[in-house]
Amino acid sequence: MKLSTKGRYGVRAMFELALHYPKAPIPLKDIAMNQDISEKYLEQIFSALRKMGLVKSIRGMQGGYELTSSPQDITVGQILRVLEGDLAPVDCILDESVGKCYRYDSCVTKYVWKRIGESINDIVDSISLQDLVDDYRLKEQDYAH
């Protein structure tokens, strides 16, 4: 499975919001600068994240974006599913694909793909934005010493 820039940049942008949580909203230009991502591209990413209720935008002079929940309540899996769609390694293991492939009932590799998909989902659902922030701060301390 290969993630697109949309998914990778989305996680980085959400990390940026988590890093500053619960302070004031962060302007998109600051997120773009701090994470070295195009502001235009971030607009598309944040539009999707906002529609799914992971971020909210605040208008005005002190406006910007902020998380709708605590960083410990938002997982990497949630972000990736918003931006990438289902994280299954192959379409045939998705519920809506049942019966679409003539080999579905006799496929010997379906079990492998299903286990890979479950493992991917387990991992990304077990990592919260707070985990990323904690890891970052730990590394920051290591570099300071």
mmCIF file of N, CA and C in Angstrom:
data_model
loop_
_atom_site.group_PDB
_atom_site.id
_atom_site.type_symbol
_atom_site.label_atom_id
_atom_site.label_comp_id
_atom_site.label_asym_id
_atom_site.label_seq_id
_atom_site.Cartn_x
_atom_site.Cartn_y
_atom_site.Cartn_z
ATOM 1 N N MET A 1 0.837 -1.177 0.000
ATOM 2 C CA MET A 1 0.000 0.000 0.000
ATOM 3 C C MET A 1 0.883 1.241 0.000
ATOM 4 N N LYS A 2 0.532 2.175 -0.831
ATOM 5 C CA LYS A 2 1.294 3.404 -0.926
ATOM 6 C C LYS A 2 0.355 4.579 -0.687
ATOM 7 N N LEU A 3 0.724 5.452 0.233
ATOM 8 C CA LEU A 3 -0.101 6.617 0.536
ATOM 9 C C LEU A 3 0.228 7.751 -0.419
ATOM 10 N N SER A 4 -0.785 8.530 -0.759
ATOM 11 C CA SER A 4 -0.577 9.697 -1.619
ATOM 12 C C SER A 4 -0.047 10.855 -0.779
ATOM 13 N N THR A 5 0.363 11.912 -1.454
ATOM 14 C CA THR A 5 0.815 13.098 -0.727
ATOM 15 C C THR A 5 -0.334 13.678 0.088
ATOM 16 N N LYS A 6 -1.550 13.521 -0.386
ATOM 17 C CA LYS A 6 -2.708 14.039 0.344
ATOM 18 C C LYS A 6 -2.777 13.433 1.749
ATOM 19 N N GLY A 7 -2.622 12.131 1.839
ATOM 20 C CA GLY A 7 -2.649 11.460 3.140
ATOM 21 C C GLY A 7 -1.460 11.833 4.003
ATOM 22 N N ARG A 8 -0.274 11.818 3.410
ATOM 23 C CA ARG A 8 0.941 12.134 4.173
ATOM 24 C C ARG A 8 0.928 13.585 4.665
ATOM 25 N N TYR A 9 0.583 14.504 3.772
ATOM 26 C CA TYR A 9 0.542 15.916 4.154
ATOM 27 C C TYR A 9 -0.575 16.181 5.153
ATOM 28 N N GLY A 10 -1.680 15.478 5.015
ATOM 29 C CA GLY A 10 -2.787 15.642 5.947
ATOM 30 C C GLY A 10 -2.397 15.262 7.361
ATOM 31 N N VAL A 11 -1.663 14.177 7.508
ATOM 32 C CA VAL A 11 -1.202 13.767 8.841
ATOM 33 C C VAL A 11 -0.232 14.809 9.389
ATOM 34 N N ARG A 12 0.670 15.303 8.547
ATOM 35 C CA ARG A 12 1.618 16.330 9.010
ATOM 36 C C ARG A 12 0.896 17.609 9.429
ATOM 37 N N ALA A 13 -0.097 18.017 8.669
ATOM 38 C CA ALA A 13 -0.846 19.238 8.991
ATOM 39 C C ALA A 13 -1.637 19.063 10.284
ATOM 40 N N MET A 14 -2.237 17.895 10.462
ATOM 41 C CA MET A 14 -2.983 17.626 11.693
ATOM 42 C C MET A 14 -2.035 17.555 12.890
ATOM 43 N N PHE A 15 -0.840 17.026 12.676
ATOM 44 C CA PHE A 15 0.183 17.027 13.725
ATOM 45 C C PHE A 15 0.473 18.463 14.157
ATOM 46 N N GLU A 16 0.583 19.355 13.189
ATOM 47 C CA GLU A 16 0.869 20.766 13.482
ATOM 48 C C GLU A 16 -0.225 21.359 14.378
ATOM 49 N N LEU A 17 -1.469 21.049 14.099
ATOM 50 C CA LEU A 17 -2.568 21.531 14.942
ATOM 51 C C LEU A 17 -2.490 20.906 16.332
ATOM 52 N N ALA A 18 -2.174 19.617 16.379
ATOM 53 C CA ALA A 18 -2.067 18.916 17.662
ATOM 54 C C ALA A 18 -0.933 19.468 18.505
ATOM 55 N N LEU A 19 0.149 19.845 17.862
ATOM 56 C CA LEU A 19 1.319 20.378 18.558
ATOM 57 C C LEU A 19 0.977 21.670 19.304
ATOM 58 N N HIS A 20 0.046 22.430 18.757
ATOM 59 C CA HIS A 20 -0.333 23.714 19.351
ATOM 60 C C HIS A 20 -1.663 23.647 20.102
ATOM 61 N N TYR A 21 -2.243 22.487 20.207
ATOM 62 C CA TYR A 21 -3.524 22.324 20.905
ATOM 63 C C TYR A 21 -3.327 22.567 22.387
ATOM 64 N N PRO A 22 -4.203 23.246 23.086
ATOM 65 C CA PRO A 22 -5.461 23.872 22.695
ATOM 66 C C PRO A 22 -5.334 25.387 22.499
ATOM 67 N N LYS A 23 -4.186 25.840 22.108
ATOM 68 C CA LYS A 23 -3.968 27.283 21.914
ATOM 69 C C LYS A 23 -4.882 27.816 20.807
ATOM 70 N N ALA A 24 -4.707 29.064 20.466
ATOM 71 C CA ALA A 24 -5.512 29.743 19.453
ATOM 72 C C ALA A 24 -5.436 29.022 18.110
ATOM 73 N N PRO A 25 -6.418 29.254 17.260
ATOM 74 C CA PRO A 25 -6.383 28.650 15.922
ATOM 75 C C PRO A 25 -5.102 29.011 15.177
ATOM 76 N N ILE A 26 -4.681 28.140 14.285
ATOM 77 C CA ILE A 26 -3.449 28.357 13.535
ATOM 78 C C ILE A 26 -3.794 28.696 12.082
ATOM 79 N N PRO A 27 -3.292 29.825 11.586
ATOM 80 C CA PRO A 27 -3.546 30.186 10.193
ATOM 81 C C PRO A 27 -2.955 29.143 9.234
ATOM 82 N N LEU A 28 -3.644 28.922 8.150
ATOM 83 C CA LEU A 28 -3.214 27.944 7.156
ATOM 84 C C LEU A 28 -1.807 28.260 6.640
ATOM 85 N N LYS A 29 -1.499 29.550 6.475
ATOM 86 C CA LYS A 29 -0.168 29.918 5.978
ATOM 87 C C LYS A 29 0.935 29.479 6.934
ATOM 88 N N ASP A 30 0.651 29.503 8.251
ATOM 89 C CA ASP A 30 1.637 29.056 9.235
ATOM 90 C C ASP A 30 1.839 27.545 9.177
ATOM 91 N N ILE A 31 0.742 26.823 9.026
ATOM 92 C CA ILE A 31 0.837 25.364 8.894
ATOM 93 C C ILE A 31 1.642 25.028 7.646
ATOM 94 N N ALA A 32 1.328 25.719 6.552
ATOM 95 C CA ALA A 32 2.026 25.486 5.285
ATOM 96 C C ALA A 32 3.519 25.749 5.430
ATOM 97 N N MET A 33 3.869 26.844 6.080
ATOM 98 C CA MET A 33 5.275 27.203 6.247
ATOM 99 C C MET A 33 5.982 26.200 7.165
ATOM 100 N N ASN A 34 5.371 25.891 8.297
ATOM 101 C CA ASN A 34 6.009 24.993 9.268
ATOM 102 C C ASN A 34 6.176 23.574 8.744
ATOM 103 N N GLN A 35 5.277 23.133 7.901
ATOM 104 C CA GLN A 35 5.335 21.764 7.390
ATOM 105 C C GLN A 35 5.823 21.688 5.945
ATOM 106 N N ASP A 36 6.175 22.848 5.372
ATOM 107 C CA ASP A 36 6.688 22.908 3.996
ATOM 108 C C ASP A 36 5.726 22.244 3.004
ATOM 109 N N ILE A 37 4.474 22.705 3.056
ATOM 110 C CA ILE A 37 3.413 22.201 2.185
ATOM 111 C C ILE A 37 2.752 23.404 1.514
ATOM 112 N N SER A 38 2.382 23.262 0.270
ATOM 113 C CA SER A 38 1.700 24.325 -0.460
ATOM 114 C C SER A 38 0.401 24.716 0.245
ATOM 115 N N GLU A 39 0.198 26.010 0.411
ATOM 116 C CA GLU A 39 -1.017 26.500 1.061
ATOM 117 C C GLU A 39 -2.261 26.115 0.256
ATOM 118 N N LYS A 40 -2.162 26.178 -1.061
ATOM 119 C CA LYS A 40 -3.290 25.796 -1.938
ATOM 120 C C LYS A 40 -3.664 24.331 -1.726
ATOM 121 N N TYR A 41 -2.657 23.476 -1.642
ATOM 122 C CA TYR A 41 -2.900 22.047 -1.438
ATOM 123 C C TYR A 41 -3.523 21.812 -0.059
ATOM 124 N N LEU A 42 -3.050 22.550 0.944
ATOM 125 C CA LEU A 42 -3.613 22.427 2.290
ATOM 126 C C LEU A 42 -5.079 22.838 2.330
ATOM 127 N N GLU A 43 -5.459 23.819 1.507
ATOM 128 C CA GLU A 43 -6.863 24.226 1.452
ATOM 129 C C GLU A 43 -7.747 23.041 1.068
ATOM 130 N N GLN A 44 -7.319 22.253 0.083
ATOM 131 C CA GLN A 44 -8.073 21.069 -0.341
ATOM 132 C C GLN A 44 -8.135 20.033 0.780
ATOM 133 N N ILE A 45 -6.996 19.813 1.418
ATOM 134 C CA ILE A 45 -6.915 18.828 2.495
ATOM 135 C C ILE A 45 -7.815 19.234 3.658
ATOM 136 N N PHE A 46 -7.737 20.498 4.063
ATOM 137 C CA PHE A 46 -8.531 20.955 5.197
ATOM 138 C C PHE A 46 -10.015 21.016 4.872
ATOM 139 N N SER A 47 -10.351 21.219 3.628
ATOM 140 C CA SER A 47 -11.756 21.175 3.227
ATOM 141 C C SER A 47 -12.338 19.798 3.527
ATOM 142 N N ALA A 48 -11.616 18.747 3.169
ATOM 143 C CA ALA A 48 -12.075 17.377 3.431
ATOM 144 C C ALA A 48 -12.100 17.080 4.926
ATOM 145 N N LEU A 49 -11.072 17.498 5.640
ATOM 146 C CA LEU A 49 -11.002 17.253 7.086
ATOM 147 C C LEU A 49 -12.118 18.000 7.826
ATOM 148 N N ARG A 50 -12.447 19.193 7.337
ATOM 149 C CA ARG A 50 -13.515 19.983 7.953
ATOM 150 C C ARG A 50 -14.876 19.317 7.708
ATOM 151 N N LYS A 51 -15.093 18.843 6.489
ATOM 152 C CA LYS A 51 -16.367 18.179 6.162
ATOM 153 C C LYS A 51 -16.603 16.950 7.030
ATOM 154 N N MET A 52 -15.522 16.264 7.403
ATOM 155 C CA MET A 52 -15.650 15.061 8.227
ATOM 156 C C MET A 52 -15.586 15.362 9.721
ATOM 157 N N GLY A 53 -15.489 16.651 10.069
ATOM 158 C CA GLY A 53 -15.565 17.050 11.465
ATOM 159 C C GLY A 53 -14.302 16.877 12.289
ATOM 160 N N LEU A 54 -13.152 16.757 11.635
ATOM 161 C CA LEU A 54 -11.899 16.622 12.389
ATOM 162 C C LEU A 54 -11.278 17.967 12.730
ATOM 163 N N VAL A 55 -11.576 18.983 11.909
ATOM 164 C CA VAL A 55 -11.079 20.335 12.174
ATOM 165 C C VAL A 55 -12.222 21.324 11.984
ATOM 166 N N LYS A 56 -12.029 22.496 12.570
ATOM 167 C CA LYS A 56 -12.978 23.577 12.302
ATOM 168 C C LYS A 56 -12.191 24.824 11.972
ATOM 169 N N SER A 57 -12.807 25.692 11.180
ATOM 170 C CA SER A 57 -12.134 26.933 10.820
ATOM 171 C C SER A 57 -12.756 28.072 11.612
ATOM 172 N N ILE A 58 -11.898 28.979 12.007
ATOM 173 C CA ILE A 58 -12.302 30.172 12.753
ATOM 174 C C ILE A 58 -11.959 31.366 11.863
ATOM 175 N N ARG A 59 -12.935 32.188 11.602
ATOM 176 C CA ARG A 59 -12.723 33.352 10.740
ATOM 177 C C ARG A 59 -12.223 34.554 11.538
ATOM 178 N N GLY A 60 -11.661 35.522 10.830
ATOM 179 C CA GLY A 60 -11.260 36.779 11.456
ATOM 180 C C GLY A 60 -9.763 36.915 11.619
ATOM 181 N N MET A 61 -9.390 38.007 12.239
ATOM 182 C CA MET A 61 -7.970 38.341 12.421
ATOM 183 C C MET A 61 -7.201 37.254 13.162
ATOM 184 N N GLN A 62 -7.785 36.698 14.180
ATOM 185 C CA GLN A 62 -7.131 35.652 14.964
ATOM 186 C C GLN A 62 -7.589 34.265 14.519
ATOM 187 N N GLY A 63 -8.045 34.186 13.282
ATOM 188 C CA GLY A 63 -8.618 32.949 12.770
ATOM 189 C C GLY A 63 -7.589 31.936 12.313
ATOM 190 N N GLY A 64 -8.097 30.831 11.870
ATOM 191 C CA GLY A 64 -7.268 29.741 11.393
ATOM 192 C C GLY A 64 -8.009 28.434 11.598
ATOM 193 N N TYR A 65 -7.264 27.373 11.790
ATOM 194 C CA TYR A 65 -7.850 26.048 11.989
ATOM 195 C C TYR A 65 -7.479 25.516 13.361
ATOM 196 N N GLU A 66 -8.375 24.686 13.880
ATOM 197 C CA GLU A 66 -8.100 23.991 15.126
ATOM 198 C C GLU A 66 -8.784 22.630 15.102
ATOM 199 N N LEU A 67 -8.296 21.745 15.942
ATOM 200 C CA LEU A 67 -8.876 20.413 16.058
ATOM 201 C C LEU A 67 -10.244 20.512 16.724
ATOM 202 N N THR A 68 -11.155 19.629 16.347
ATOM 203 C CA THR A 68 -12.469 19.603 16.979
ATOM 204 C C THR A 68 -12.467 18.732 18.232
ATOM 205 N N SER A 69 -11.438 17.928 18.396
ATOM 206 C CA SER A 69 -11.304 17.048 19.560
ATOM 207 C C SER A 69 -9.868 17.106 20.058
ATOM 208 N N SER A 70 -9.671 16.552 21.207
ATOM 209 C CA SER A 70 -8.330 16.452 21.778
ATOM 210 C C SER A 70 -7.448 15.583 20.864
ATOM 211 N N PRO A 71 -6.148 15.884 20.783
ATOM 212 C CA PRO A 71 -5.238 15.069 19.965
ATOM 213 C C PRO A 71 -5.239 13.584 20.338
ATOM 214 N N GLN A 72 -5.556 13.276 21.580
ATOM 215 C CA GLN A 72 -5.585 11.865 21.972
ATOM 216 C C GLN A 72 -6.816 11.155 21.422
ATOM 217 N N ASP A 73 -7.813 11.928 20.957
ATOM 218 C CA ASP A 73 -9.045 11.336 20.441
ATOM 219 C C ASP A 73 -9.092 11.252 18.915
ATOM 220 N N ILE A 74 -8.049 11.704 18.257
ATOM 221 C CA ILE A 74 -7.992 11.648 16.787
ATOM 222 C C ILE A 74 -6.850 10.727 16.391
ATOM 223 N N THR A 75 -7.163 9.723 15.586
ATOM 224 C CA THR A 75 -6.127 8.769 15.170
ATOM 225 C C THR A 75 -5.641 9.043 13.753
ATOM 226 N N VAL A 76 -4.467 8.534 13.495
ATOM 227 C CA VAL A 76 -3.904 8.607 12.144
ATOM 228 C C VAL A 76 -4.848 7.896 11.170
ATOM 229 N N GLY A 77 -5.463 6.808 11.623
ATOM 230 C CA GLY A 77 -6.400 6.076 10.775
ATOM 231 C C GLY A 77 -7.575 6.924 10.336
ATOM 232 N N GLN A 78 -8.135 7.706 11.239
ATOM 233 C CA GLN A 78 -9.253 8.581 10.886
ATOM 234 C C GLN A 78 -8.836 9.578 9.800
ATOM 235 N N ILE A 79 -7.681 10.164 9.976
ATOM 236 C CA ILE A 79 -7.191 11.163 9.020
ATOM 237 C C ILE A 79 -6.972 10.518 7.658
ATOM 238 N N LEU A 80 -6.296 9.384 7.651
ATOM 239 C CA LEU A 80 -6.004 8.714 6.380
ATOM 240 C C LEU A 80 -7.267 8.271 5.659
ATOM 241 N N ARG A 81 -8.259 7.778 6.386
ATOM 242 C CA ARG A 81 -9.495 7.346 5.728
ATOM 243 C C ARG A 81 -10.240 8.520 5.097
ATOM 244 N N VAL A 82 -10.192 9.684 5.749
ATOM 245 C CA VAL A 82 -10.824 10.879 5.170
ATOM 246 C C VAL A 82 -10.136 11.243 3.857
ATOM 247 N N LEU A 83 -8.812 11.191 3.854
ATOM 248 C CA LEU A 83 -8.045 11.687 2.707
ATOM 249 C C LEU A 83 -7.721 10.630 1.655
ATOM 250 N N GLU A 84 -7.647 9.372 2.061
ATOM 251 C CA GLU A 84 -7.250 8.301 1.146
ATOM 252 C C GLU A 84 -8.402 7.351 0.800
ATOM 253 N N GLY A 85 -9.439 7.364 1.618
ATOM 254 C CA GLY A 85 -10.501 6.377 1.453
ATOM 255 C C GLY A 85 -10.142 5.139 2.259
ATOM 256 N N ASP A 86 -10.764 4.021 1.926
ATOM 257 C CA ASP A 86 -10.510 2.778 2.647
ATOM 258 C C ASP A 86 -9.052 2.384 2.511
ATOM 259 N N LEU A 87 -8.490 1.811 3.554
ATOM 260 C CA LEU A 87 -7.069 1.471 3.561
ATOM 261 C C LEU A 87 -6.790 0.014 3.185
ATOM 262 N N ALA A 88 -7.757 -0.643 2.590
ATOM 263 C CA ALA A 88 -7.574 -2.035 2.169
ATOM 264 C C ALA A 88 -6.523 -2.109 1.070
ATOM 265 N N PRO A 89 -5.655 -3.134 1.115
ATOM 266 C CA PRO A 89 -4.618 -3.248 0.091
ATOM 267 C C PRO A 89 -5.169 -3.648 -1.286
ATOM 268 N N VAL A 90 -6.334 -4.287 -1.302
ATOM 269 C CA VAL A 90 -6.998 -4.659 -2.563
ATOM 270 C C VAL A 90 -8.508 -4.460 -2.396
ATOM 271 N N ASP A 91 -9.185 -4.116 -3.478
ATOM 272 C CA ASP A 91 -10.610 -3.828 -3.411
ATOM 273 C C ASP A 91 -11.468 -5.040 -3.065
ATOM 274 N N CYS A 92 -11.017 -6.231 -3.418
ATOM 275 C CA CYS A 92 -11.871 -7.405 -3.264
ATOM 276 C C CYS A 92 -12.192 -7.757 -1.811
ATOM 277 N N ILE A 93 -11.474 -7.185 -0.846
ATOM 278 C CA ILE A 93 -11.789 -7.510 0.552
ATOM 279 C C ILE A 93 -12.736 -6.494 1.188
ATOM 280 N N LEU A 94 -13.118 -5.482 0.438
ATOM 281 C CA LEU A 94 -14.070 -4.501 0.940
ATOM 282 C C LEU A 94 -15.469 -5.108 0.942
ATOM 283 N N ASP A 95 -16.274 -4.749 1.919
ATOM 284 C CA ASP A 95 -17.623 -5.299 2.038
ATOM 285 C C ASP A 95 -18.449 -5.120 0.773
ATOM 286 N N GLU A 96 -18.317 -3.961 0.135
ATOM 287 C CA GLU A 96 -19.124 -3.705 -1.057
ATOM 288 C C GLU A 96 -18.646 -4.503 -2.274
ATOM 289 N N SER A 97 -17.511 -5.178 -2.155
ATOM 290 C CA SER A 97 -16.973 -5.969 -3.264
ATOM 291 C C SER A 97 -17.399 -7.436 -3.210
ATOM 292 N N VAL A 98 -18.024 -7.847 -2.110
ATOM 293 C CA VAL A 98 -18.428 -9.243 -1.961
ATOM 294 C C VAL A 98 -19.323 -9.628 -3.135
ATOM 295 N N GLY A 99 -18.926 -10.705 -3.786
ATOM 296 C CA GLY A 99 -19.704 -11.218 -4.909
ATOM 297 C C GLY A 99 -19.386 -10.588 -6.245
ATOM 298 N N LYS A 100 -18.581 -9.538 -6.289
ATOM 299 C CA LYS A 100 -18.256 -8.890 -7.558
ATOM 300 C C LYS A 100 -17.194 -9.649 -8.342
ATOM 301 N N CYS A 101 -16.338 -10.369 -7.623
ATOM 302 C CA CYS A 101 -15.285 -11.142 -8.287
ATOM 303 C C CYS A 101 -15.745 -12.595 -8.389
ATOM 304 N N TYR A 102 -15.639 -13.172 -9.552
ATOM 305 C CA TYR A 102 -16.086 -14.559 -9.732
ATOM 306 C C TYR A 102 -15.261 -15.539 -8.906
ATOM 307 N N ARG A 103 -14.088 -15.126 -8.449
ATOM 308 C CA ARG A 103 -13.222 -15.997 -7.650
ATOM 309 C C ARG A 103 -13.361 -15.740 -6.149
ATOM 310 N N TYR A 104 -14.250 -14.861 -5.765
ATOM 311 C CA TYR A 104 -14.338 -14.439 -4.362
ATOM 312 C C TYR A 104 -14.420 -15.616 -3.390
ATOM 313 N N ASP A 105 -15.293 -16.567 -3.674
ATOM 314 C CA ASP A 105 -15.485 -17.692 -2.749
ATOM 315 C C ASP A 105 -14.344 -18.697 -2.759
ATOM 316 N N SER A 106 -13.580 -18.739 -3.829
ATOM 317 C CA SER A 106 -12.511 -19.737 -3.919
ATOM 318 C C SER A 106 -11.108 -19.130 -3.927
ATOM 319 N N CYS A 107 -11.007 -17.857 -3.710
ATOM 320 C CA CYS A 107 -9.706 -17.166 -3.779
ATOM 321 C C CYS A 107 -8.806 -17.592 -2.623
ATOM 322 N N VAL A 108 -7.650 -18.111 -2.969
ATOM 323 C CA VAL A 108 -6.718 -18.574 -1.930
ATOM 324 C C VAL A 108 -5.922 -17.428 -1.315
ATOM 325 N N THR A 109 -5.813 -16.294 -1.989
ATOM 326 C CA THR A 109 -5.021 -15.184 -1.460
ATOM 327 C C THR A 109 -5.861 -14.159 -0.700
ATOM 328 N N LYS A 110 -7.180 -14.280 -0.763
ATOM 329 C CA LYS A 110 -8.062 -13.329 -0.084
ATOM 330 C C LYS A 110 -7.723 -13.240 1.405
ATOM 331 N N TYR A 111 -7.415 -14.364 2.004
ATOM 332 C CA TYR A 111 -7.062 -14.401 3.421
ATOM 333 C C TYR A 111 -5.825 -13.541 3.701
ATOM 334 N N VAL A 112 -4.845 -13.596 2.839
ATOM 335 C CA VAL A 112 -3.613 -12.803 2.996
ATOM 336 C C VAL A 112 -3.951 -11.321 2.924
ATOM 337 N N TRP A 113 -4.714 -10.933 1.908
ATOM 338 C CA TRP A 113 -5.043 -9.514 1.718
ATOM 339 C C TRP A 113 -5.884 -9.005 2.888
ATOM 340 N N LYS A 114 -6.787 -9.857 3.370
ATOM 341 C CA LYS A 114 -7.631 -9.466 4.494
ATOM 342 C C LYS A 114 -6.787 -9.245 5.751
ATOM 343 N N ARG A 115 -5.850 -10.129 6.021
ATOM 344 C CA ARG A 115 -4.973 -9.993 7.200
ATOM 345 C C ARG A 115 -4.093 -8.747 7.087
ATOM 346 N N ILE A 116 -3.571 -8.482 5.893
ATOM 347 C CA ILE A 116 -2.758 -7.273 5.693
ATOM 348 C C ILE A 116 -3.611 -6.042 5.964
ATOM 349 N N GLY A 117 -4.815 -5.999 5.429
ATOM 350 C CA GLY A 117 -5.718 -4.866 5.642
ATOM 351 C C GLY A 117 -6.045 -4.669 7.113
ATOM 352 N N GLU A 118 -6.323 -5.766 7.814
ATOM 353 C CA GLU A 118 -6.621 -5.677 9.249
ATOM 354 C C GLU A 118 -5.418 -5.142 10.020
ATOM 355 N N SER A 119 -4.236 -5.589 9.663
ATOM 356 C CA SER A 119 -3.020 -5.136 10.351
ATOM 357 C C SER A 119 -2.780 -3.648 10.125
ATOM 358 N N ILE A 120 -2.954 -3.210 8.898
ATOM 359 C CA ILE A 120 -2.780 -1.786 8.583
ATOM 360 C C ILE A 120 -3.754 -0.954 9.411
ATOM 361 N N ASN A 121 -5.013 -1.357 9.407
ATOM 362 C CA ASN A 121 -6.030 -0.614 10.156
ATOM 363 C C ASN A 121 -5.756 -0.628 11.653
ATOM 364 N N ASP A 122 -5.335 -1.764 12.184
ATOM 365 C CA ASP A 122 -5.017 -1.847 13.614
ATOM 366 C C ASP A 122 -3.903 -0.869 13.986
ATOM 367 N N ILE A 123 -2.889 -0.815 13.153
ATOM 368 C CA ILE A 123 -1.744 0.059 13.448
ATOM 369 C C ILE A 123 -2.141 1.533 13.380
ATOM 370 N N VAL A 124 -2.744 1.967 12.273
ATOM 371 C CA VAL A 124 -3.062 3.395 12.140
ATOM 372 C C VAL A 124 -4.136 3.839 13.127
ATOM 373 N N ASP A 125 -4.999 2.907 13.551
ATOM 374 C CA ASP A 125 -6.028 3.250 14.539
ATOM 375 C C ASP A 125 -5.465 3.277 15.956
ATOM 376 N N SER A 126 -4.287 2.718 16.150
ATOM 377 C CA SER A 126 -3.686 2.707 17.488
ATOM 378 C C SER A 126 -2.769 3.916 17.723
ATOM 379 N N ILE A 127 -2.547 4.724 16.708
ATOM 380 C CA ILE A 127 -1.659 5.888 16.830
ATOM 381 C C ILE A 127 -2.502 7.159 16.810
ATOM 382 N N SER A 128 -2.468 7.883 17.915
ATOM 383 C CA SER A 128 -3.215 9.143 17.987
ATOM 384 C C SER A 128 -2.293 10.312 17.634
ATOM 385 N N LEU A 129 -2.908 11.451 17.391
ATOM 386 C CA LEU A 129 -2.102 12.657 17.182
ATOM 387 C C LEU A 129 -1.280 12.967 18.421
ATOM 388 N N GLN A 130 -1.828 12.660 19.597
ATOM 389 C CA GLN A 130 -1.078 12.894 20.833
ATOM 390 C C GLN A 130 0.178 12.032 20.871
ATOM 391 N N ASP A 131 0.105 10.802 20.356
ATOM 392 C CA ASP A 131 1.292 9.942 20.278
ATOM 393 C C ASP A 131 2.371 10.597 19.424
ATOM 394 N N LEU A 132 1.961 11.208 18.310
ATOM 395 C CA LEU A 132 2.932 11.883 17.438
ATOM 396 C C LEU A 132 3.561 13.077 18.151
ATOM 397 N N VAL A 133 2.728 13.843 18.849
ATOM 398 C CA VAL A 133 3.234 15.004 19.593
ATOM 399 C C VAL A 133 4.204 14.555 20.684
ATOM 400 N N ASP A 134 3.827 13.520 21.426
ATOM 401 C CA ASP A 134 4.693 13.016 22.502
ATOM 402 C C ASP A 134 6.034 12.534 21.949
ATOM 403 N N ASP A 135 5.984 11.815 20.840
ATOM 404 C CA ASP A 135 7.209 11.318 20.211
ATOM 405 C C ASP A 135 8.086 12.481 19.741
ATOM 406 N N TYR A 136 7.464 13.482 19.149
ATOM 407 C CA TYR A 136 8.187 14.663 18.681
ATOM 408 C C TYR A 136 8.873 15.379 19.846
ATOM 409 N N ARG A 137 8.142 15.569 20.926
ATOM 410 C CA ARG A 137 8.706 16.280 22.087
ATOM 411 C C ARG A 137 9.832 15.492 22.741
ATOM 412 N N LEU A 138 9.712 14.182 22.742
ATOM 413 C CA LEU A 138 10.763 13.321 23.270
ATOM 414 C C LEU A 138 12.033 13.458 22.425
ATOM 415 N N LYS A 139 11.866 13.481 21.119
ATOM 416 C CA LYS A 139 13.025 13.637 20.221
ATOM 417 C C LYS A 139 13.627 15.023 20.363
ATOM 418 N N GLU A 140 12.770 16.025 20.554
ATOM 419 C CA GLU A 140 13.252 17.382 20.773
ATOM 420 C C GLU A 140 14.143 17.445 22.013
ATOM 421 N N GLN A 141 13.738 16.763 23.078
ATOM 422 C CA GLN A 141 14.520 16.721 24.316
ATOM 423 C C GLN A 141 15.856 16.020 24.084
ATOM 424 N N ASP A 142 15.826 14.930 23.323
ATOM 425 C CA ASP A 142 17.060 14.199 23.017
ATOM 426 C C ASP A 142 18.056 15.065 22.274
ATOM 427 N N TYR A 143 17.555 15.895 21.341
ATOM 428 C CA TYR A 143 18.447 16.764 20.571
ATOM 429 C C TYR A 143 18.997 17.896 21.421
ATOM 430 N N ALA A 144 18.233 18.296 22.439
ATOM 431 C CA ALA A 144 18.667 19.395 23.306
ATOM 432 C C ALA A 144 19.810 18.982 24.233
ATOM 433 N N HIS A 145 19.898 17.693 24.478
ATOM 434 C CA HIS A 145 20.955 17.204 25.398
ATOM 435 C C HIS A 145 22.186 16.830 24.682
#
